[in-house]
Short mmCIF file of C-alpha atoms and ligand atoms in Angstrom, two decimals:
data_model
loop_
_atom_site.label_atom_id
_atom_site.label_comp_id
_atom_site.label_asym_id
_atom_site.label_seq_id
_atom_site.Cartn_x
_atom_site.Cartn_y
_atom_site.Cartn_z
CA UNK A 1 38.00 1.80 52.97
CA UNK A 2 36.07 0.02 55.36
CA UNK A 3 33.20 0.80 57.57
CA UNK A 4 32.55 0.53 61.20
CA UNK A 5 29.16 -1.15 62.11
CA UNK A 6 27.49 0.90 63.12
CA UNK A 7 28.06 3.48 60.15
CA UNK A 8 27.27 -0.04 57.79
CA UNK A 9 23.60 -0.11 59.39
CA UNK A 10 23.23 3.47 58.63
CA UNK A 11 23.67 2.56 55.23
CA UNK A 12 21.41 0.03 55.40
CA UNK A 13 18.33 1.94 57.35
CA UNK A 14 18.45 4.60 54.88
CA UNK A 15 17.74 1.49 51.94
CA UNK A 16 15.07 -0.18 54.30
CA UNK A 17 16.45 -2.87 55.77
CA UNK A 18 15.30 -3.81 59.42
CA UNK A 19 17.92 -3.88 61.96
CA UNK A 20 17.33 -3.58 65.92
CA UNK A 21 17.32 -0.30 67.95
CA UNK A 22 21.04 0.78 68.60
CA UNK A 23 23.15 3.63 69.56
CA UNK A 24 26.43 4.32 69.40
CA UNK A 25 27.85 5.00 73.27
CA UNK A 26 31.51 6.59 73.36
CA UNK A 27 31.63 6.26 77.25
CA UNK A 28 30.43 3.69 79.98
CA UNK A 29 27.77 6.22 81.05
CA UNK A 30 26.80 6.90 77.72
CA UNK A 31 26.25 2.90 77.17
CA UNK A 32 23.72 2.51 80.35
CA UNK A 33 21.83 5.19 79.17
CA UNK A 34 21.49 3.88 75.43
CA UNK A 35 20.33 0.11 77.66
CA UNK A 36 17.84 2.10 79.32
CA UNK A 37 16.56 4.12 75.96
CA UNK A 38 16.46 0.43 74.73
CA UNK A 39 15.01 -0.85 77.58
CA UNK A 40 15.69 -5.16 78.09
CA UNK A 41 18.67 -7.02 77.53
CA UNK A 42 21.42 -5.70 75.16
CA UNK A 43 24.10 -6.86 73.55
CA UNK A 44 27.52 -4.51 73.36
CA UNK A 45 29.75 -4.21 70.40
CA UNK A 46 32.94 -3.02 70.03
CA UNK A 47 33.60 -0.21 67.40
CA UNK A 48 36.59 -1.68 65.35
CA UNK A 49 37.50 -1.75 61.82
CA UNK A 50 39.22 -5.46 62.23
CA UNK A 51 36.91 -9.03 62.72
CA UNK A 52 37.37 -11.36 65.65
CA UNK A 53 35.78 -8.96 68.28
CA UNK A 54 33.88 -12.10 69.77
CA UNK A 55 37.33 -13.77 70.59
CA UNK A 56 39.06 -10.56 71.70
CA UNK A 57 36.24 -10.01 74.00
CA UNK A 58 34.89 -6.74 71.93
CA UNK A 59 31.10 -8.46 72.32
CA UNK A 60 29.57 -8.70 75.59
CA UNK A 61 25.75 -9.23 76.90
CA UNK A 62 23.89 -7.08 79.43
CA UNK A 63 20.54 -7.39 81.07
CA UNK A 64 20.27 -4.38 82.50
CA UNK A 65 21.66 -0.60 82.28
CA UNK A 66 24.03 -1.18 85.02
CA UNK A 67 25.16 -4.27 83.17
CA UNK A 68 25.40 -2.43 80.23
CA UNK A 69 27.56 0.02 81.90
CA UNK A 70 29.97 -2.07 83.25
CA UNK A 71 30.44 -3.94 80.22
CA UNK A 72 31.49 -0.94 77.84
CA UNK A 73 33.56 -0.20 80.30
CA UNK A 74 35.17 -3.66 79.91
CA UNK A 75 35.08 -3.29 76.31
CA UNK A 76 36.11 0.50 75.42
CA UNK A 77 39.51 -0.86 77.22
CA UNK A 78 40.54 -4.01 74.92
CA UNK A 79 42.46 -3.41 72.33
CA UNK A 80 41.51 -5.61 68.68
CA UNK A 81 44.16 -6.40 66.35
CA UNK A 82 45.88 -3.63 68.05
CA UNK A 83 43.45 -0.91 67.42
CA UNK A 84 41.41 0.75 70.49
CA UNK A 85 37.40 0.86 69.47
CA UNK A 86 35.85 4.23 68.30
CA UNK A 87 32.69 3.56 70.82
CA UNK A 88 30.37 0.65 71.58
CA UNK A 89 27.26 -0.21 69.44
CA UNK A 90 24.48 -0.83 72.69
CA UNK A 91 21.91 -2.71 70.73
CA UNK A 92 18.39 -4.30 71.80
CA UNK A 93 18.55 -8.75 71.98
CA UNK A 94 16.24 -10.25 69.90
CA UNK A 95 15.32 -14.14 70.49
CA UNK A 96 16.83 -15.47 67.06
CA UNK A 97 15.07 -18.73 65.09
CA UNK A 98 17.65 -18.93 62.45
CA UNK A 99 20.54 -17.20 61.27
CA UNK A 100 21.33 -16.55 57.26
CA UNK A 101 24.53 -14.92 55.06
CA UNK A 102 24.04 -12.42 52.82
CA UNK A 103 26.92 -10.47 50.75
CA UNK A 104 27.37 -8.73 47.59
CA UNK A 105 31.40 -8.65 46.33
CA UNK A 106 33.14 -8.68 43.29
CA UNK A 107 33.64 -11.68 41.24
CA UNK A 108 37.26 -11.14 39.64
CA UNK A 109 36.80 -14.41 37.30
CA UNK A 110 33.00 -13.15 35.72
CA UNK A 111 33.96 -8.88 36.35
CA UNK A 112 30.51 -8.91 38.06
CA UNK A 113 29.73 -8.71 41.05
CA UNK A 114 28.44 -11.67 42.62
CA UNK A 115 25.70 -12.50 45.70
CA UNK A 116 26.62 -14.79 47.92
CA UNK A 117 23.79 -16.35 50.17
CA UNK A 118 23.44 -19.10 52.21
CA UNK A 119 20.64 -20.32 54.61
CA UNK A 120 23.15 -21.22 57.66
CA UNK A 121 24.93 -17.89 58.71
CA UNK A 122 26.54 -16.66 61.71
CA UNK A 123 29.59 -18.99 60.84
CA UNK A 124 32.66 -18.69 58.98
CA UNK A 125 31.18 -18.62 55.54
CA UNK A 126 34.30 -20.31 53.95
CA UNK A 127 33.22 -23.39 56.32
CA UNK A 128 29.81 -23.57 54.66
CA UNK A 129 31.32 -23.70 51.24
CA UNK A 130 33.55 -25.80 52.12
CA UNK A 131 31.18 -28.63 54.22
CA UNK A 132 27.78 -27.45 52.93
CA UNK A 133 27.74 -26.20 49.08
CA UNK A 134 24.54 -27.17 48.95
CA UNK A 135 23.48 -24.70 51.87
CA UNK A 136 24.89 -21.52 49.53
CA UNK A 137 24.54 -20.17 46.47
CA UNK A 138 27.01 -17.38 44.33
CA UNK A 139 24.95 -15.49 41.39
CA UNK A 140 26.45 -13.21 39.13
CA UNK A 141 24.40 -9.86 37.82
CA UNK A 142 25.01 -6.50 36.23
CA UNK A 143 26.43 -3.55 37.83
CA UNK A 144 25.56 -1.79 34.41
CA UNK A 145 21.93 -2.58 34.32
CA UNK A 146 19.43 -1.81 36.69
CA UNK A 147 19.28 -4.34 39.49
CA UNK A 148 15.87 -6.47 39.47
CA UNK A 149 14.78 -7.93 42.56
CA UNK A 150 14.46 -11.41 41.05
CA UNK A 151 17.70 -12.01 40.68
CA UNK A 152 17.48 -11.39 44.97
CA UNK A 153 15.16 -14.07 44.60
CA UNK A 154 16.68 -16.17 42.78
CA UNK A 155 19.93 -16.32 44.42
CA UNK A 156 17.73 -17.02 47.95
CA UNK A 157 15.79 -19.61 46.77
CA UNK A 158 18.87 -21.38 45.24
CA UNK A 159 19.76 -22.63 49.28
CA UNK A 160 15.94 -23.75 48.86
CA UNK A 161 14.17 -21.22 50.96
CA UNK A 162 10.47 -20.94 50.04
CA UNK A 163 6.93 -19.51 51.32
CA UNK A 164 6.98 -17.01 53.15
CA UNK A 165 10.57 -16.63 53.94
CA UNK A 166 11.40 -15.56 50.27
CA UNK A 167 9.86 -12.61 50.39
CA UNK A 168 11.27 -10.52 53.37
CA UNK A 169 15.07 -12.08 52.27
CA UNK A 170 14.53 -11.36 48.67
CA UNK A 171 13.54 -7.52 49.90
CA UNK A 172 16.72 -7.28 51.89
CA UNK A 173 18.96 -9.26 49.19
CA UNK A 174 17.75 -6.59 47.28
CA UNK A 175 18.70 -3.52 49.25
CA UNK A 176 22.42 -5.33 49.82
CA UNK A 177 22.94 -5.09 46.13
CA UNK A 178 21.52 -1.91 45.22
CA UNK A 179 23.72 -0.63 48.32
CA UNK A 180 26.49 -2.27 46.53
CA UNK A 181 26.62 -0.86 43.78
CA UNK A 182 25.08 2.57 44.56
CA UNK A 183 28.10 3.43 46.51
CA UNK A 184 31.06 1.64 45.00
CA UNK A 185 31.10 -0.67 47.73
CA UNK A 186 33.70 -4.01 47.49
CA UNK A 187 31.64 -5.72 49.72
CA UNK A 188 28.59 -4.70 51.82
CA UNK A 189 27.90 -8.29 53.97
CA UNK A 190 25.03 -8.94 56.70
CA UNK A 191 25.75 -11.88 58.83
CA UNK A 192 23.96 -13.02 60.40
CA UNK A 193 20.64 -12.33 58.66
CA UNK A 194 18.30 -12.84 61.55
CA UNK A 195 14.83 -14.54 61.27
CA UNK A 196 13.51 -13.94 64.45
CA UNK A 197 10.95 -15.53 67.12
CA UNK A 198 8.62 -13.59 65.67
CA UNK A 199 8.73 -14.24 62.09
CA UNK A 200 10.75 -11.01 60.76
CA UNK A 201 14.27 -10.28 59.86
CA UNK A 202 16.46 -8.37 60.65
CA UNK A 203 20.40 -7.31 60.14
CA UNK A 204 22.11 -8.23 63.09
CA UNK A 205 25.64 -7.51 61.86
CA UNK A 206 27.08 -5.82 59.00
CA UNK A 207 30.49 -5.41 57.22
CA UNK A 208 31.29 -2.87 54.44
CA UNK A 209 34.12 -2.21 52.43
CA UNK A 210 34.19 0.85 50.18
CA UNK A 211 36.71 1.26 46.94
CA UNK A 212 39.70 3.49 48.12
CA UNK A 213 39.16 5.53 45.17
CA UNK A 214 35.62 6.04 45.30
CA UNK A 215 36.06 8.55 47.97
CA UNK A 216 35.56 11.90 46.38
CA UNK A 217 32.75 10.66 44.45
CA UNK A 218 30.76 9.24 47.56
CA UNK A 219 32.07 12.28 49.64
CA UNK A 220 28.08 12.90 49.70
CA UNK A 221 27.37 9.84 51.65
CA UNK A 222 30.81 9.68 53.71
CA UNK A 223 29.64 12.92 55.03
CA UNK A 224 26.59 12.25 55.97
CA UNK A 225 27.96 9.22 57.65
CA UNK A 226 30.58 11.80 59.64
CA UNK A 227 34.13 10.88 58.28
CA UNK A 228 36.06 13.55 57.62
CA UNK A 229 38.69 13.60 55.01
CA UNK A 230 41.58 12.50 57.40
CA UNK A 231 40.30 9.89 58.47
CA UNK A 232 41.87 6.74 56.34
CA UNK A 233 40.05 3.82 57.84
CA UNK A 234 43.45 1.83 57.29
CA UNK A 235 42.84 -1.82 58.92
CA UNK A 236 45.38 -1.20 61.17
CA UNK A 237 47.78 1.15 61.90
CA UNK A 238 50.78 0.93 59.55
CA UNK A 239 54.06 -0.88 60.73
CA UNK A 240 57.18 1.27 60.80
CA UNK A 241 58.11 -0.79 57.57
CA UNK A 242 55.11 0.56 55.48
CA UNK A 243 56.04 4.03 56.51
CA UNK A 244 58.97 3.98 55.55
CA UNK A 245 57.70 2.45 51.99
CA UNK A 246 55.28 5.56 51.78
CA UNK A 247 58.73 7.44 52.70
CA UNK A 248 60.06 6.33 49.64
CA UNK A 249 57.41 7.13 47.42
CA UNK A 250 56.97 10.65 48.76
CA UNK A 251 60.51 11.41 48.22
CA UNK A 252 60.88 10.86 45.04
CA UNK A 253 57.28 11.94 42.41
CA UNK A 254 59.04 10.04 39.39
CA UNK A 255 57.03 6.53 39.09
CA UNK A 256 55.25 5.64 41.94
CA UNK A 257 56.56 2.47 44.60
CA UNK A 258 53.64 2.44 47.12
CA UNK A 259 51.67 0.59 48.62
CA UNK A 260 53.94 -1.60 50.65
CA UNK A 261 52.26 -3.75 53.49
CA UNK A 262 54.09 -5.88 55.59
CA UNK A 263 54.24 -9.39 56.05
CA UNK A 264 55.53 -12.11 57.72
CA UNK A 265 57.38 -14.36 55.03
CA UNK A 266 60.98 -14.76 53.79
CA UNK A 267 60.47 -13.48 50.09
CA UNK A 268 60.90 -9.83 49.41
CA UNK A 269 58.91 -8.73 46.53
CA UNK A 270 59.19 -6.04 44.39
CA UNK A 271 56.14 -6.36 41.80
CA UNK A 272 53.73 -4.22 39.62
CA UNK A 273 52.37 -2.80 36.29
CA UNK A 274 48.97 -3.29 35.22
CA UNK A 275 47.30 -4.52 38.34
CA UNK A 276 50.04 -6.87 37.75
CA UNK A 277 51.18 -7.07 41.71
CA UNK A 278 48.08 -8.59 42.91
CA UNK A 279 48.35 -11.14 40.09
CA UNK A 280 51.94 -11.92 41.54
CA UNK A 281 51.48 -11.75 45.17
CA UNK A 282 48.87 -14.12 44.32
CA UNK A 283 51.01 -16.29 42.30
CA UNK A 284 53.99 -16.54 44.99
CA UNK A 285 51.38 -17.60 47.38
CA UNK A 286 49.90 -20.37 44.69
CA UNK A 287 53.23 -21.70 44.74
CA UNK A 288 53.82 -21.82 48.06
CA UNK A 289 56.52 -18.83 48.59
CA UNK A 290 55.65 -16.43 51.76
CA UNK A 291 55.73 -13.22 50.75
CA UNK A 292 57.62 -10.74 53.07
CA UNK A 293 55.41 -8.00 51.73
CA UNK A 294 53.18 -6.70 49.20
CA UNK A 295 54.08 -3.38 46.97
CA UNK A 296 53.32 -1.85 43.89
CA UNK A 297 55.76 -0.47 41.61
CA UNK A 298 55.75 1.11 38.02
CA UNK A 299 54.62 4.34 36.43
CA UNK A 300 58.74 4.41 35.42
CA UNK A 301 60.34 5.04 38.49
CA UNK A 302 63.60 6.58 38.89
CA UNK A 303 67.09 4.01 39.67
CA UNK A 304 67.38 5.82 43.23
CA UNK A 305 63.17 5.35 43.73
CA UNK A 306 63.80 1.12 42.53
CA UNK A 307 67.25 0.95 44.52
CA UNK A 308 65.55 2.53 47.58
CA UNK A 309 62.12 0.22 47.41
CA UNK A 310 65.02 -2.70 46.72
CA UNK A 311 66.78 -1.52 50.03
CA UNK A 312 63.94 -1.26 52.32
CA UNK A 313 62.78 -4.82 51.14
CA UNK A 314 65.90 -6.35 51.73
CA UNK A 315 66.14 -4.50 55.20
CA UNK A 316 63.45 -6.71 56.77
CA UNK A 317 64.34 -9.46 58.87
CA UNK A 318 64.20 -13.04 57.66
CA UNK A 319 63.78 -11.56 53.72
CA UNK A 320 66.12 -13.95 52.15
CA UNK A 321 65.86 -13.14 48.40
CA UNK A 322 63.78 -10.38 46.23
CA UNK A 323 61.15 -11.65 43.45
CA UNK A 324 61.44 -8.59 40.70
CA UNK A 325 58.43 -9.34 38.39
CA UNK A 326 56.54 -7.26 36.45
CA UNK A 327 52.97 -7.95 33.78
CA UNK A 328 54.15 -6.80 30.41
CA UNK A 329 55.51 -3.02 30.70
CA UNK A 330 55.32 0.20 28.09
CA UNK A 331 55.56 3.00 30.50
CA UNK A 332 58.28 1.41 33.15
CA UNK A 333 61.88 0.98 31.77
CA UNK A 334 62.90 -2.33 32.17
CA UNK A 335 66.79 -1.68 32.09
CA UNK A 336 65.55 1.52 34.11
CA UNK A 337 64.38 -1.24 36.54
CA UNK A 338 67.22 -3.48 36.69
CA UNK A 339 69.91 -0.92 37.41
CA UNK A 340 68.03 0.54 40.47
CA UNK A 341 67.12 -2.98 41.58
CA UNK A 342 71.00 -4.16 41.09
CA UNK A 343 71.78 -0.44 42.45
CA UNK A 344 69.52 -0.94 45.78
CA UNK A 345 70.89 -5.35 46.71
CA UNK A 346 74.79 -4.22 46.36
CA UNK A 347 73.73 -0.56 48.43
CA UNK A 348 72.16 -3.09 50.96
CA UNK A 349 75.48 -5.11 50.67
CA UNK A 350 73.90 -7.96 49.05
CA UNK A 351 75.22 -9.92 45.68
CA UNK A 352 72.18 -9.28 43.18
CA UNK A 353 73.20 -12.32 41.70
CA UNK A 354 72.33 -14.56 45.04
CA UNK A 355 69.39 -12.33 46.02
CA UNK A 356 67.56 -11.66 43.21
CA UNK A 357 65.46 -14.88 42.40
CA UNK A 358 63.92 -14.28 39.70
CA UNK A 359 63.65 -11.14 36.86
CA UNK A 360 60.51 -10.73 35.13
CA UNK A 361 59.32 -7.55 33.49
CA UNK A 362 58.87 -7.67 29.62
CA UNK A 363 58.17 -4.99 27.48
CA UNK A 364 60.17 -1.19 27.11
CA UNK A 365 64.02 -1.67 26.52
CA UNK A 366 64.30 -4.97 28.05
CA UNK A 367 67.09 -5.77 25.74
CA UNK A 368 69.09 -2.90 27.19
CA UNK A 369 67.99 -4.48 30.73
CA UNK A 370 69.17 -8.11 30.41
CA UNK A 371 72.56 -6.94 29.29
CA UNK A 372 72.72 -5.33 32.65
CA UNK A 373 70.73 -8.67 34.39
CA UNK A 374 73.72 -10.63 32.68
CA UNK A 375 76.45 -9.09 33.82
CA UNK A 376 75.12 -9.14 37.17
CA UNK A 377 74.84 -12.84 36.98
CA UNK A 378 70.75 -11.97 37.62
CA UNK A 379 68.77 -15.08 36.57
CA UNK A 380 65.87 -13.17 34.18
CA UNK A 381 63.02 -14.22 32.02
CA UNK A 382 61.08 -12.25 29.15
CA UNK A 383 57.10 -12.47 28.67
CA UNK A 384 57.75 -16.34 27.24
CA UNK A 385 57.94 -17.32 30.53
CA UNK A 386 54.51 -16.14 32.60
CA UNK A 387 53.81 -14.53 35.70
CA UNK A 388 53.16 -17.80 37.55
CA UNK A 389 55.86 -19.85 35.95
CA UNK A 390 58.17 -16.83 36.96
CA UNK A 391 56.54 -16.61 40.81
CA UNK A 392 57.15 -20.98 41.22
CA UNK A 393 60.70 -20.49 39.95
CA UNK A 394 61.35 -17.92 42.43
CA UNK A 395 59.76 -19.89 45.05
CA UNK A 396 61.81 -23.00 44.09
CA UNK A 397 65.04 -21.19 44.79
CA UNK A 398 64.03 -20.16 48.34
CA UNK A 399 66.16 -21.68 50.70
CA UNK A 400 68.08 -23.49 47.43
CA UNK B 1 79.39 6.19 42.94
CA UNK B 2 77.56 5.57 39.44
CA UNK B 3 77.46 2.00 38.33
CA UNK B 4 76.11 2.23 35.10
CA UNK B 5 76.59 5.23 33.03
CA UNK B 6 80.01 7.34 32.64
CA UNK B 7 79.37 10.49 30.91
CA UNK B 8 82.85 11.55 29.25
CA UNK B 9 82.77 15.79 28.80
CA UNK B 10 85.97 16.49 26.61
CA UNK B 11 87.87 19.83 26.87
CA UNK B 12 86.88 20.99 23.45
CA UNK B 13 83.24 21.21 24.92
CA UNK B 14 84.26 23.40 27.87
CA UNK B 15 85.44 25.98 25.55
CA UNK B 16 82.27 26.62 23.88
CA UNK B 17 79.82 28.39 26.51
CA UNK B 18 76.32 27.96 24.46
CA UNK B 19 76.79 24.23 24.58
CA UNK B 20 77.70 24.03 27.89
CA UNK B 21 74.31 25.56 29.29
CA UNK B 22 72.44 23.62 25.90
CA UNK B 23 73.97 20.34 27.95
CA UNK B 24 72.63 21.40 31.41
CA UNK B 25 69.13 22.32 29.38
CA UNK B 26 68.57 19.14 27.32
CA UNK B 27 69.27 16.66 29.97
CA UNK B 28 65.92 15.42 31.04
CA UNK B 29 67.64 14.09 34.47
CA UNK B 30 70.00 16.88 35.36
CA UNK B 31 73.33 14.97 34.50
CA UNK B 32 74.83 18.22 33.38
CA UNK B 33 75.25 20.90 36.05
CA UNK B 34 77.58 24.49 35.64
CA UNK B 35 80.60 24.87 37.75
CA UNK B 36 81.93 28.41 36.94
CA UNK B 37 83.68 28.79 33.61
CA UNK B 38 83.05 24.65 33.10
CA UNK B 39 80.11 22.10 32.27
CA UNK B 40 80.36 19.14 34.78
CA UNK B 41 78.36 15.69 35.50
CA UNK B 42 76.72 15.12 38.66
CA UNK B 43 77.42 11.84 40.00
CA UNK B 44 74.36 11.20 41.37
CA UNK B 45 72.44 11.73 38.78
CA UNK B 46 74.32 9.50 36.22
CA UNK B 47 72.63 6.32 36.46
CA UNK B 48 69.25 7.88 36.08
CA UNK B 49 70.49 8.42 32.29
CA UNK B 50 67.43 7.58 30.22
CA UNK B 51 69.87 7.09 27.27
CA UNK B 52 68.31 9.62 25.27
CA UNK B 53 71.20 10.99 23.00
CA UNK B 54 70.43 14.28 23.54
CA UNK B 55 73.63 15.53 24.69
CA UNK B 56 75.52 14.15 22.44
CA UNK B 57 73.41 15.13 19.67
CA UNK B 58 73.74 18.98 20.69
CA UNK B 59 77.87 18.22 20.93
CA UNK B 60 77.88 16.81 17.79
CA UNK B 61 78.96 13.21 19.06
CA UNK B 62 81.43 14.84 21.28
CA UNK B 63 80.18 14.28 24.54
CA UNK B 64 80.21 10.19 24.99
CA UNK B 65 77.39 8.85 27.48
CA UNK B 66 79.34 5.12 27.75
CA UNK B 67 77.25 2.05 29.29
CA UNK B 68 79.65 0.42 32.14
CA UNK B 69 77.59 -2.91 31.78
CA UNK B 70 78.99 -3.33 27.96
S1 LIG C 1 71.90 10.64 27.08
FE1 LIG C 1 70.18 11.95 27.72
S2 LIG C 1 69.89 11.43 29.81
FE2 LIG C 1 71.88 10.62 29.29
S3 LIG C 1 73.30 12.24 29.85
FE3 LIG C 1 72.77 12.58 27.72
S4 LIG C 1 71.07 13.98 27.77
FE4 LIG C 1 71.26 13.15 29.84
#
């Protein structure tokens, strides 16, 4: 679940890190007071859960109170990525020197997490790795043992930062990961990392993303943050597609086929087991199929909860042809599988021969499934074949 | 309209009452359902059969659970 800003920076006071004088304003009036409490120029920040607020026009400068004023006015009334902000963050303008990155995230390949720092921030990070490797460093360290401020250290002075710079960086480095990992965070990020006029730092904006599950055990620290239970912190809202995927999970408790989220491409995908959908989505993507959505299904659904996740897939405009593929199953039937998937294309009025591209899930009674596959004329593989030779075969037969 | 499964219930099984409630009990996906004096499948429930043998182990092979994909 992610964080607003201004809830990130609470996170971060409480764990010492400097960070300007703010306050949340819900209304215009609200805002010109929190300018004058300030007192100097501000800058205003819309209260979204989505990025690009500085295109959108979600970010806006202000001299004075009146400014200040007008300006959340302006801002409480744009809409981001088609969500309407929760308030503006009214925060004091500092005279910058130079701008760093900071983050913390997980590091899938080394199952650590990793800190990712470079000496040129307030830019698309991705850019800087791209043009200027040199300018940013990754290091890898133990969420297991205690966290040791030289590894902060290190991982600043790797983009050659020295004197006294190191210190006050390595201090907040140091806070980032320990915030990290403290409260199950997927990635707590500060960019830019200001070095001011003066000689200080200081956060000047921060983005944190919480583990979905983590939520009853940090309930402590949601709390004191002020989100209530029902509130989801989804992105964005969900499309009437994705409903209607939690629909079909609801309705049925055998198995579970959630998690559906929408997107714009022509192949449907029906995918899971074992963490095995990200592995896939990933794969389709790798081999240049557009995925129509994401979902994840397993846990041994029922035929009607397959045929209906089948159905809903093929329901979306411009989804051409469904990728069934699965990691290596014990608990999900495959022939359970393939008669709800075959069940749901000829429901949907589709031949599952021409619209199923590809079959892939190995493991419990598969034998029993690919006599079923076979006399549906279903092109399927078994675990010989691997996720991402199954995914490029799929893709090849998109618009075949 | 099943597509996969055809559960065959022969006359000889109606007769008997125990078995036809021990049909309705051991199916673990509520293929079996009572209709008065008779046992009878419920159509769609039929493809959900997880081929477990159960019913025809408690007719002693009488009832037939037949694969339509065979
Ligand atoms: S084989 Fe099992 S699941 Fe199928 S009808 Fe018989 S008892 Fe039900």
């Amino acid at each position: 679940m992610r964080f607003y800003e201004h809830e990130a920076k609470q996170v971060l006071q409480k764990h010492g890190v400097p960070l300007p004088k703010r306050s949340v304003a819900t209304t215009p009036e609200e805002a010109e007071t929190a300018a004058a409490e300030i007192g100097g120029p501000v800058v205003l920040k819309s209260q979204v859960l989505s990025g690009g607020r500085m295109k959108a026009g979600g970010v806006k400068f202000a001299d004075t109170p009146a400014e200040a004023k007008d300006a959340a006015a302006a801002i409480l009334e744009i809409e981001i990525s088609g969500q309407k902000p929760m308030g503006v963050l009214v925060e004091e303008r500092r005279a910058i020197a130079q701008e760093y990155y900071a983050a913390v995230t997980w590091d899938a390949r080394a199952k650590k997490p990793v800190i990712i720092f470079s000496d040129m921030g307030g830019i698309d990070i991705e850019e800087v790795a791209e043009q200027h490797p040199d300018h940013l460093s990754r290091t890898n360290f133990s969420n297991l043992r205690p966290f040791s401020d030289y590894i902060a250290k290190v991982a600043v002075s790797k983009t050659g930062v020295t004197g006294n710079h190191l210190g006050p960086l390595t201090r907040i480095v140091t806070a980032l990961a320990r915030v990290f990992v403290q409260y199950d965070l997927t990635l707590a990020e500060i960019n830019p990392l200001a070095r001011l006029e003066d000689g200080t730092f200081i956060a000047l904006d921060s983005h944190m993303d919480m583990e979905e599950e983590a939520r009853t055990s940090q309930r402590a620290l949601l709390r004191e943050l002020g989100i209530p239970d029902e509130d989801t912190r989804l992105a964005r809202p969900p499309t009437p597609f994705e409903v209607a995927g939690a629909q079909v999970d609801a309705a049925d408790t055998r198995g579970v086929a959630g998690r559906v989220v929408e997107f714009d491409g022509n192949m449907g995908l029906v995918i899971g087991a074992g963490g095995g959908s990200l592995t896939l989505f990933d794969a389709v993507r790798a081999a240049g199929g557009k995925p129509a959505n994401y979902c994840e299904i397993g846990g041994n659904p029922s035929v009607a909860k397959a045929a209906a996740l089948t159905k809903l897939v093929l329901s979306k405009p411009g989804v051409e042809k469904i990728a069934v593929m699965m990691n290596v199953v014990s608990n999900t039937r495959a022939d359970i599988m393939a008669r709800g998937i075959i069940k749901g294309c000829i429901e949907a009025g589709r031949d599952p021969g021409e619209t199923i591209a590809i079959f892939r899930i190995p493991g419990s009674w598969e034998d029993e499934g690919f006599k079923i596959l076979r006399k549906y004329g279903v092109d399927f593989v078994d675990r010989s074949v691997s996720m991402h030779e199954a995914a490029a075969r799929a893709v090849a037969k998109m618009g075949a | 309209m099943a597509m996969f499964i055809r559960v065959d219930i022969p006359e000889d099984v109606q007769a008997e009452e125990p078995l036809r409630k021990q049909l309705v009990e051991v199916c673990p996906v509520d293929i079996f359902a009572l209709d008065g004096e008779r046992v009878v499948t419920v159509e769609a429930n039929l493809d959900e059969c997880t081929l477990c043998d159960l019913c025809i182990e408690a007719s002693g092979s009488r009832v037939k659970v037949v694969k339509l994909y065979e």
